[in-house]
XYZ file of C-alpha atoms in Angstrom:
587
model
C 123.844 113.844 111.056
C 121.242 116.313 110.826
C 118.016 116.392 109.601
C 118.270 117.601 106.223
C 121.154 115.543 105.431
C 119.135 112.042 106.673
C 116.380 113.400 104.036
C 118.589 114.295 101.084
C 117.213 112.489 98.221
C 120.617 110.553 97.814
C 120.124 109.676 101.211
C 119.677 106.154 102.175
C 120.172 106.080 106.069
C 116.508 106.319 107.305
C 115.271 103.436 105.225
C 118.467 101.433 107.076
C 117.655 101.971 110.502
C 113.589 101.281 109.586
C 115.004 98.161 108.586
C 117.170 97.747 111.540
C 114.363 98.302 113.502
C 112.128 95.710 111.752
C 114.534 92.935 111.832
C 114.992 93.315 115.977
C 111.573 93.562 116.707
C 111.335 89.957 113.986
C 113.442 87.899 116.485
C 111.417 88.463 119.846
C 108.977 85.068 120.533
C 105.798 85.821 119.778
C 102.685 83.506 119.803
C 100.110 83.087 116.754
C 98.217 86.686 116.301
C 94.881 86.509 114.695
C 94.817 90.255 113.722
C 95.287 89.798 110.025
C 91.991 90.177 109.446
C 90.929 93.311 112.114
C 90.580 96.605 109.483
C 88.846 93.789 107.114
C 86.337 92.653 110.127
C 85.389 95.735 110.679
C 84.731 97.012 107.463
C 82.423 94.167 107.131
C 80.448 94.087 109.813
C 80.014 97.997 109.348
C 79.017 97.723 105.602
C 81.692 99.906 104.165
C 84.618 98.784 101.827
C 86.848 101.809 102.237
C 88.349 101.965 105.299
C 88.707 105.971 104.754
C 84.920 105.425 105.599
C 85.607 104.889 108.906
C 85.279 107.029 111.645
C 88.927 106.812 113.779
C 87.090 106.321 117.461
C 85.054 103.763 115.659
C 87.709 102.169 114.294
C 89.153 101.729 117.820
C 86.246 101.061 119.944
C 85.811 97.924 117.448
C 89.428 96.674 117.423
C 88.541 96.634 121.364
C 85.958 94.051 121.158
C 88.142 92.704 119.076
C 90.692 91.674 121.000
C 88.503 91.357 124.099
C 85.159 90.047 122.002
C 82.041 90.874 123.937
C 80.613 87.375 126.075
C 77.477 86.783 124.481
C 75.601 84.284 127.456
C 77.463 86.165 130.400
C 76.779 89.619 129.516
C 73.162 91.383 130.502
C 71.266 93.001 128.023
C 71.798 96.642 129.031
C 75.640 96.081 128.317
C 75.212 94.325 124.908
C 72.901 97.302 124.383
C 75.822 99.533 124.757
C 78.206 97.577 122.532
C 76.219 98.985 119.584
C 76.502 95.595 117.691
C 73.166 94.913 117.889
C 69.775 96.074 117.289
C 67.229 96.043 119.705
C 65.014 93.488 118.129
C 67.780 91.445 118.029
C 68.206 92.069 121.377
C 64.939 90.926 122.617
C 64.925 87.968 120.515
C 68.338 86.656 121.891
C 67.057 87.571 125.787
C 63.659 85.724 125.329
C 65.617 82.445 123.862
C 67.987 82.920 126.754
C 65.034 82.554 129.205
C 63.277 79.700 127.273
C 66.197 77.554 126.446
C 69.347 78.517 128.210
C 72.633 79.656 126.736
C 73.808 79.867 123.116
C 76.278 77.365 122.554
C 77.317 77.863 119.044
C 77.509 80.556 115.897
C 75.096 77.825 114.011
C 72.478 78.082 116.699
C 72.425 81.973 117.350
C 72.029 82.351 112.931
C 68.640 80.352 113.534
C 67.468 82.692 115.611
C 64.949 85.533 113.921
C 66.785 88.865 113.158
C 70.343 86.895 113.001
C 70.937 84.765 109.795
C 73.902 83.142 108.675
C 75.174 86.042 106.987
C 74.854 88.544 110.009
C 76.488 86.152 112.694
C 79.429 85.822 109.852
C 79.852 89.251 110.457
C 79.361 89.737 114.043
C 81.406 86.699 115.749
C 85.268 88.501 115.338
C 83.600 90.434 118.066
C 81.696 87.909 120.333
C 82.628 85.041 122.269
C 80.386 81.964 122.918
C 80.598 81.279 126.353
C 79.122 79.201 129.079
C 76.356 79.810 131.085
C 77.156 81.397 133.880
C 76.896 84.425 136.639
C 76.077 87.430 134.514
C 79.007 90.109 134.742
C 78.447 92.664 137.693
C 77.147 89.229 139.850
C 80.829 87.471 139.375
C 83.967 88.211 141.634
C 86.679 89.688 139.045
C 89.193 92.130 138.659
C 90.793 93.186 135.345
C 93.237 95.451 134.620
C 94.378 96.983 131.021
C 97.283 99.112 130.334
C 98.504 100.308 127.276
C 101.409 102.789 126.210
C 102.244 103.938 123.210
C 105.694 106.448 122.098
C 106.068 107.513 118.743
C 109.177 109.659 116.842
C 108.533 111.801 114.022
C 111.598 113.568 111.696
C 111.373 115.435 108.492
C 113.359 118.131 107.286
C 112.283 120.405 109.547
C 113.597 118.412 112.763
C 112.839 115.975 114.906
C 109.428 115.397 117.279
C 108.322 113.190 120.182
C 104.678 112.023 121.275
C 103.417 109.617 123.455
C 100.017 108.382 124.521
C 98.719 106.296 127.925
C 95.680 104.260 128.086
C 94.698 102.643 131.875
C 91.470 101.140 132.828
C 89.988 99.116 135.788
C 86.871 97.162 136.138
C 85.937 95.435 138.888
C 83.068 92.870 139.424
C 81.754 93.617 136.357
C 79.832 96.677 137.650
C 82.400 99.494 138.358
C 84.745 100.297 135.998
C 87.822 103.500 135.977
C 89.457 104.250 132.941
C 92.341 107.196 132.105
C 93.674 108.084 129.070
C 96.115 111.134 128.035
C 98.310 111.775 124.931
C 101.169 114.737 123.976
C 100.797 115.266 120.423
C 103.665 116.095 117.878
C 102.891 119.628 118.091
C 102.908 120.706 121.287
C 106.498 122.161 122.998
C 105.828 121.034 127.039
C 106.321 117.499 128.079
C 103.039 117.196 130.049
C 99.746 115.745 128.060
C 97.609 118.100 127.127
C 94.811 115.978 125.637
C 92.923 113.412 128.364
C 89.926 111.800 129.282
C 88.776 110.144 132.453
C 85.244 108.033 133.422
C 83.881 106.212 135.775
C 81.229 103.745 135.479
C 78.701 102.310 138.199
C 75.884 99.678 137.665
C 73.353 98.806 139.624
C 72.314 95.519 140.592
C 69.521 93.688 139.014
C 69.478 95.925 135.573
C 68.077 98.845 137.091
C 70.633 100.886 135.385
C 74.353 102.818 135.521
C 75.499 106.278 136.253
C 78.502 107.703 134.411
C 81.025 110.708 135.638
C 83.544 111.997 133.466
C 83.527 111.571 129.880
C 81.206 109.669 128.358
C 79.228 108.640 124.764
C 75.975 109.262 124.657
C 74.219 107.739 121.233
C 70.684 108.045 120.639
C 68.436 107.967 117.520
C 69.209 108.055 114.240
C 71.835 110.867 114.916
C 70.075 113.779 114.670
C 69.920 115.509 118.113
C 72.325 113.661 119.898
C 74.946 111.777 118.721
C 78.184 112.688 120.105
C 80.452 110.868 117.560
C 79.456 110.028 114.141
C 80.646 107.256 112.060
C 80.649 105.810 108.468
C 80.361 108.414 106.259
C 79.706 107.035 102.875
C 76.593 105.116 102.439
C 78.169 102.331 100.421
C 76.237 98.886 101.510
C 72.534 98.530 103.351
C 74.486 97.400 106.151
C 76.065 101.176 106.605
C 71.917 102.694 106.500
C 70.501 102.218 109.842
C 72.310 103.216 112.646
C 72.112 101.409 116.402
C 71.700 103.989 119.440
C 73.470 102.572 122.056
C 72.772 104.983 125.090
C 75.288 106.536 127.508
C 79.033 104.382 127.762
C 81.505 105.394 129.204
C 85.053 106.424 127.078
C 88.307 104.883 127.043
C 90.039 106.340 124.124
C 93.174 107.893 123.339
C 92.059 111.443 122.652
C 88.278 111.284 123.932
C 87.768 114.449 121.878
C 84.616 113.471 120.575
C 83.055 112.638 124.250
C 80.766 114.406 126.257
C 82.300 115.802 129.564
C 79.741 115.334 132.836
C 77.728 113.049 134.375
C 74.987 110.782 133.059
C 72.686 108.233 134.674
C 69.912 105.672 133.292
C 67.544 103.995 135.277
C 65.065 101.105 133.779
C 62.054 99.556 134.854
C 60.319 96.750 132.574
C 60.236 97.963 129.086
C 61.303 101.201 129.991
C 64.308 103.801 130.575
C 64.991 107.040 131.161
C 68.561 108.966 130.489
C 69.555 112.041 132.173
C 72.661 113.998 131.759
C 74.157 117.149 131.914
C 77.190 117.616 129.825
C 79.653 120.827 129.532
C 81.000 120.949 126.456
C 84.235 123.428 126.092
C 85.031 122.022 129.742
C 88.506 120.937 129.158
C 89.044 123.821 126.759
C 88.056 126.062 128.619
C 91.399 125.548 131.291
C 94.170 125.921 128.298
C 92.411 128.325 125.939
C 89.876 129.800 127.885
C 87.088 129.039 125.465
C 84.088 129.855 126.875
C 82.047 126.366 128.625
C 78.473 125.457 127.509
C 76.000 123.669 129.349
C 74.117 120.715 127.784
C 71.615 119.209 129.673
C 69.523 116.329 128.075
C 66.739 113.635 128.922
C 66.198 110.662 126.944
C 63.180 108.267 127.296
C 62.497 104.708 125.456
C 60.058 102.172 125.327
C 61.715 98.404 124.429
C 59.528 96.303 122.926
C 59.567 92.681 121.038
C 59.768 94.587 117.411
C 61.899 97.275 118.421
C 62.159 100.089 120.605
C 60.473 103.865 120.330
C 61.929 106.906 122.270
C 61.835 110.696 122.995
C 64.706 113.551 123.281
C 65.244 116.593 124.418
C 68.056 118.411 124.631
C 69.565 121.689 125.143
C 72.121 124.126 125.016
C 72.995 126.971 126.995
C 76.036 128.962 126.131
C 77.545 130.965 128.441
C 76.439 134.222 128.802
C 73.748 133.954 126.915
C 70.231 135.305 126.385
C 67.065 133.104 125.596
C 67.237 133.648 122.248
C 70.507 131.946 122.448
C 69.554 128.857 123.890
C 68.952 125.949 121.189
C 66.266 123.650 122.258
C 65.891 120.533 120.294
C 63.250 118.016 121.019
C 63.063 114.497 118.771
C 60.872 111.451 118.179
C 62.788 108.427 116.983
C 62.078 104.388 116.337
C 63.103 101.319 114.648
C 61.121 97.864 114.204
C 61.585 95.152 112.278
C 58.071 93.874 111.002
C 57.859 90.440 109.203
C 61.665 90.156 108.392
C 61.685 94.201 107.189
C 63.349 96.790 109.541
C 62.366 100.440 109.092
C 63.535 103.644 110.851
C 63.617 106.922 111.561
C 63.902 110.127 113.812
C 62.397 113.436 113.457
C 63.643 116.647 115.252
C 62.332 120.038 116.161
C 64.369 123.390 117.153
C 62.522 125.264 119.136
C 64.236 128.640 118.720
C 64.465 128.088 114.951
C 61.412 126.329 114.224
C 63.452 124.049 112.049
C 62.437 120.606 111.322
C 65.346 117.961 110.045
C 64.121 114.597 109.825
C 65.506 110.787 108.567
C 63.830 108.204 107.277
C 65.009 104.150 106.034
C 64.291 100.804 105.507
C 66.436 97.692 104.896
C 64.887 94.824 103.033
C 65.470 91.494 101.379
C 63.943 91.757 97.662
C 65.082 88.482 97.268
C 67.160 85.148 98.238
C 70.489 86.861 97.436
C 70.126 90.252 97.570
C 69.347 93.168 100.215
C 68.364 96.375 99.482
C 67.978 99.501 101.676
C 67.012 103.359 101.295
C 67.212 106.375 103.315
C 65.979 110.236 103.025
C 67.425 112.829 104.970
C 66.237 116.627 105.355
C 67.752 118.633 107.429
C 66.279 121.910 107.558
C 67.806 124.637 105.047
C 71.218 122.648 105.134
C 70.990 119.500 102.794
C 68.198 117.486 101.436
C 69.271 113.636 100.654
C 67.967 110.259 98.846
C 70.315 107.094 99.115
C 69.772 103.574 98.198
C 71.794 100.799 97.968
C 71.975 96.955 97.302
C 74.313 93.766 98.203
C 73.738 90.562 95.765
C 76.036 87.552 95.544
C 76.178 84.557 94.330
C 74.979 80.900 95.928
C 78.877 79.904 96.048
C 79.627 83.225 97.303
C 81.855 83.767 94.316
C 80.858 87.000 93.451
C 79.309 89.309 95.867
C 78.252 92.988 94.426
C 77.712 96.350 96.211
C 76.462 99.317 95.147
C 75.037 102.855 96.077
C 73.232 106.021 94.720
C 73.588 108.947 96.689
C 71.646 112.554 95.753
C 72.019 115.368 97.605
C 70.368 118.647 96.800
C 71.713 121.686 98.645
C 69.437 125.198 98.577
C 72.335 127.213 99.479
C 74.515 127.086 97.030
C 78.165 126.189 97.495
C 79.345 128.487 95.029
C 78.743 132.152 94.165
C 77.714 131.926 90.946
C 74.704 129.817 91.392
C 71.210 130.055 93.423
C 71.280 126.104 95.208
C 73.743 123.447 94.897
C 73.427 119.547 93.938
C 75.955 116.716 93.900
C 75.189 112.983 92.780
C 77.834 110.291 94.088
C 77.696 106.557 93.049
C 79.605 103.170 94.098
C 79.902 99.817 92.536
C 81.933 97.392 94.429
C 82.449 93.835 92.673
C 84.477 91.501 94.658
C 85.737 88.277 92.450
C 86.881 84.549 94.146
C 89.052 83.068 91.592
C 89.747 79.935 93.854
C 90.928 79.309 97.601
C 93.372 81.871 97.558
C 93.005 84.009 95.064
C 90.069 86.921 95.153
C 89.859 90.194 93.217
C 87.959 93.348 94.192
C 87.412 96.157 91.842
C 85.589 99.946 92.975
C 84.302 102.441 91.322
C 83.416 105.366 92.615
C 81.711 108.578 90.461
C 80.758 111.807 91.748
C 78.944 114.643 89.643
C 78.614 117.961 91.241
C 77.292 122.039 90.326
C 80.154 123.424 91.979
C 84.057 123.487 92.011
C 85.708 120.400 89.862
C 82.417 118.959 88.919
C 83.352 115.011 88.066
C 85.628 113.223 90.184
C 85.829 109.249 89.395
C 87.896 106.627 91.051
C 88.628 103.576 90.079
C 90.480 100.654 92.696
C 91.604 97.522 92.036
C 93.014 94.656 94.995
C 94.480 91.568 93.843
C 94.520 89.887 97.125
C 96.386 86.209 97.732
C 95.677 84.394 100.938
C 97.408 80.971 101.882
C 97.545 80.297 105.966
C 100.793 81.748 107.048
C 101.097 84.421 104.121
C 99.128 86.872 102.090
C 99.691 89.280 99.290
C 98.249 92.171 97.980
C 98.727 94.532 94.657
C 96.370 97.662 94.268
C 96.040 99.927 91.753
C 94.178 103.311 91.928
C 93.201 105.356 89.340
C 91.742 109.621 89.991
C 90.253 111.880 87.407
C 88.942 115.336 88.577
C 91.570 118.278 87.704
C 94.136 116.021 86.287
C 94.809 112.103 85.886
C 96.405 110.900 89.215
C 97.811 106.982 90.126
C 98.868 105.321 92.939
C 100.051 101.445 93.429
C 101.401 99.792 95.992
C 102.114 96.107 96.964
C 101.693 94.280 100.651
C 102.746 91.510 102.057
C 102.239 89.862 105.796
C 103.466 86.732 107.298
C 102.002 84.890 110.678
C 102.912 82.443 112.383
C 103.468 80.734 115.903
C 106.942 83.367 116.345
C 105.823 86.359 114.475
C 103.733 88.527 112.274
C 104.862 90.921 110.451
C 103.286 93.365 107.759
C 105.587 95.418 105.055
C 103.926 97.812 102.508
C 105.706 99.828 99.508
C 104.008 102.102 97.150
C 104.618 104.884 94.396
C 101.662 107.722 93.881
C 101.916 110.430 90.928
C 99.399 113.236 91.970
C 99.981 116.928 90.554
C 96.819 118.645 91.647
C 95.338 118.839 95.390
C 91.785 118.027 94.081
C 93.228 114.384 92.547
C 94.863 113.599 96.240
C 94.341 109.752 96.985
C 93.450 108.728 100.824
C 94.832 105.549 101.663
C 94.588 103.550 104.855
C 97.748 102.511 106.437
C 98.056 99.633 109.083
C 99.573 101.231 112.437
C 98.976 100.203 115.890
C 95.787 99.663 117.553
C 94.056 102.765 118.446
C 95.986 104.975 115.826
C 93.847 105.911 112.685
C 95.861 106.370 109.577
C 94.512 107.544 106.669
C 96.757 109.770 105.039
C 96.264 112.435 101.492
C 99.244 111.321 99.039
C 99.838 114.301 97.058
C 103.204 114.662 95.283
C 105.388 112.615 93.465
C 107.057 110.026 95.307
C 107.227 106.661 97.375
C 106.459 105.406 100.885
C 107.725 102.164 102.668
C 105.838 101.037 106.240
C 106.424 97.914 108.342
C 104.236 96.264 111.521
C 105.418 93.877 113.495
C 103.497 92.203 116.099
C 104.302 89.911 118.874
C 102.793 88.616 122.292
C 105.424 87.754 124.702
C 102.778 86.144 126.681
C 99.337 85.444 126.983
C 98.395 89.181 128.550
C 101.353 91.322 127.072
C 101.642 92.444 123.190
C 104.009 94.856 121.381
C 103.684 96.620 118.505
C 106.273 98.276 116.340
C 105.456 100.684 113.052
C 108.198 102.091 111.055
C 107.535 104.315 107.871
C 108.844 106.576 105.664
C 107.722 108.985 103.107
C 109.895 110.556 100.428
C 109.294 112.669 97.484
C 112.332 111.910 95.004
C 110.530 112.530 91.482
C 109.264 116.279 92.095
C 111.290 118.468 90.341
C 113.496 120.862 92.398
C 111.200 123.800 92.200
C 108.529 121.725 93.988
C 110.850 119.394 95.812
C 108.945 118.304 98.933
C 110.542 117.064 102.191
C 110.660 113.237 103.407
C 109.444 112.350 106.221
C 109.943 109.427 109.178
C 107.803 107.825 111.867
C 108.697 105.416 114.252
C 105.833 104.011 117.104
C 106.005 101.319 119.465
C 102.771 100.372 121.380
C 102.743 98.022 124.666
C 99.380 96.544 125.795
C 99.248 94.588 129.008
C 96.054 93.135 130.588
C 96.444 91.593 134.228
């Protein structure tokens, strides 16, 4: 049968073999998987509620600790430090009860301590795992190994494509740690990978401080001068305002293309550390395309304190072939504290060879028993000027918790032709409703008012979610209004128990215009972001299934298909097909 005929609209033999697929991969044994709830923990703990909002190596450095949830007693400070979950007065407050009183032995006891709170550690412990006291890690005799492979299958009209991806990596003792990662993508003709990443990690003994080769993260700041990866792009909750530099890490991702390519090393002393690195971006590029290879060298130094922690960067960047006038120099002053329950920050940057001056500034806040606030300004240079705030309230039975965010940003070169400066205004309410045990409603709205191109765009969302052990349910509706009136609906359902869990969604979308196109995120298999555009007339179907064969092997099946049978002829669109399967084995 070929393509086109599998994807004729009277065609039903794709959505047979995704079921055919679906109901083979239902009777392997499987144990009881807690990942119902991953996407949603995440979202949470990040402060968004879309998870379009997510950045996709985020999204998959979280679903890491995750599934491997960071040891909160065992693990030193430098490494939580490079987690990113928490800030560094929370940091010093957890190490200086450590030292007083011993380990933390329960969620209760680590939301007493200052910085925490109940509603925090609700947030953080998918991630964490209380253990005992014990031999840091990097003083313990261990070996772990973690392997995962991944082969997906792609057809449309057009024909038929293959991809896989291959994660490895190795730590040992705690302190040295190899990891390899490489991926063929859909669209490229030879069989070899041609996107990878490799790293390897050494730390020293006694906290004095790691050296990195390879690819690596390096986070600093607020995100102004270096920030390798940024994530959560809509402000929509004070939990989404202050960011939390985490250093130099090393990678293990499936494409890495966000990483830094080098070597990096920190060394601390007391209260102190310095970073040094020299990165060359364009490095891997440069073998397949022959773009040409900068050099980035940096230096990073901080002060940790009791309140918070206060630090200085500079770094350049030297194309190739290039004159001093070339070279961008960037030097920036950044902090954070949190004084008397309040936590302010901010970082302020300086290019040298444009005598530009960006800078951020924020502060979260409790303005009262149930309700946060937090604000942020943002100038950077002649590109944007912006003033956020936002708020979180709720109710004392937790029955109703709001969110919402104002968002100005005033542009002074214009985005369109006809006018001297641009300015767009974007706003958020999120209500989410408990109607009892099970039942919970959450309903987003989301208006943006602009000077240039389609100049209102609002979006309205609804979930009606059901939750009851073993099974949950969910029915959303979404509404867009910019060129024309576009809708999409679909309806979800997962099951879990000790044998299986399984995940089916089916939805309908009606969108005419590009400018009305309606993201929506899709579950898929650990490490894959999907978030695709709907735009079209027509109807999608998508299964998971999960299992764990045993207690260090999972597999993962996704089957989906996409089909367009409402267009008229003249715009008939092709269907489309996906198939994945995803091992993970840790020994």
């Amino acid at each position: 049968m070929m393509a086109r005929d599998i994807f004729d609209e009277n065609s039903y033999a794709m959505p047979r073999i995704m079921l055919m697929c679906v109901l083979v991969m239902s009777i392997l044994p499987a144990v009881h998987a807690q990942e119902r709830n991953v996407i949603e923990d995440i979202m949470h703990f990040l402060g968004v509620d879309s998870p379009q909002d997510l950045d996709e190596y985020e999204m998959e450095r979280l679903s890491e600790f995750h599934s491997a949830p960071v040891k909160l007693n065992r693990t030193s400070e430098s490494v939580l430090r490079a987690t990113g979950l928490f800030s560094q007065y929370q940091l010093a407050v957890l190490s200086d009860y450590k030292a007083r009183h011993g380990a933390v032995m329960s969620l209760a006891e680590l939301a007493e301590l200052d910085g925490f709170g109940q509603d925090f550690v609700s947030k953080l412990a998918p991630f964490i795992f209380i253990d005992q006291e014990g031999a840091l890690d990097g003083q313990q005799s261990s070996f772990r190994n973690d392997l995962h492979l991944r082969t997906c299958y792609k057809m449309n009209s057009d024909g038929h494509y293959g991809s896989y991806a291959v994660k490895y990596r190795l730590q040992s003792d705690g302190r040295c740690q190899f990891s390899l990662s490489c991926s063929r993508p859909y669209d490229i003709k030879m069989w070899y990978p041609s996107i990878y990443s490799t790293s390897f990690l050494w730390r020293f003994r006694g906290e004095r401080g790691s050296i990195v080769f390879g690819d690596f993260n390096a986070r600093f700041g607020q995100g102004l001068a270096l920030w390798n990866n940024i994530f959560v792009t809509a402000l929509t909750s004070p939990d989404s305002f202050m960011k939390k530099p985490s250093g130099i890490s090393p990678v293990w991702s499936y494409t890495g293309s966000s990483s830094l390519t080098g070597i990096a090393a920190d060394v601390r002393a007391g209260p102190w550390s310095v970073c040094v690195m020299a990165a060359f971006p364009g490095l891997k590029a440069a073998f397949t395309t022959h773009e040409k290879m900068k050099f980035m060298p940096a230096v990073n130094v901080s002060w940790y304190g009791r309140s918070g922690h206060a630090a200085i960067t500079n770094v350049a960047t030297f194309p190739a072939m290039a004159s001093l006038t070339d070279i961008d120099v960037r030097t920036s002053l950044d902090c954070a504290f949190c004084i008397n329950g309040i936590n302010v920050f901010g970082e302020m940057v300086y290019g040298w060879n444009d005598s530009m001056l960006s800078a951020v500034a924020g502060s979260r806040f409790r303005t009262g028993e149930r309700h946060d606030m937090a604000v942020l300004l943002k100038h950077l240079h002649n590109d944007q000027t912006m003033l956020a705030a936002s708020g979180t309230w709720m109710t004392g039975e937790r029955k109703h918790t709001c969110n919402w965010s104002v968002e100005t940003s005033y542009y002074p070169i214009s985005k369109d032709i006809d006018d001297s400066c641009s300015a767009q205004l974007k706003s958020v309410l999120a209500w989410r409703m408990t109607f009892s045990r099970y039942f919970h409603m959450k309903v987003r709205l989301n208006e943006r008012v602009r000077t240039w191109g389609r100049p209102f765009r609002t979006d309205v969302r609804t979930d009606l979610s059901y939750d009851h052990g073993e099974f949950a349910a969910n029915l959303r509706l979404n509404f867009v209004s910019c060129s024309r009136v576009a809708f999409l609906a679909y309806v979800e359902a997962e099951y879990e128990r000790d044998r299986i869990s399984f995940h089916l969604r089916q939805g309908v979308f009606y969108v005419d215009e590009w400018d009305d196109r309606i993201y929506v995120y899709e579950h898929d298999v650990p490490g894959a972001f999907n978030a695709p555009a709907m735009y079209g007339r027509g109807v999608w179907t998508s299964a998971v299934v999960r299992t764990r064969l045993t207690q260090d092997m999972r597999l993962y099946l996704r089957a989906s298909y996409t089909g367009y049978p409402f267009m008229s002829q003249k715009n008939k669109k092709p269907g489309k097909a996906e198939l994945k399967f995803q091992m993970q084995y840790r020994f």
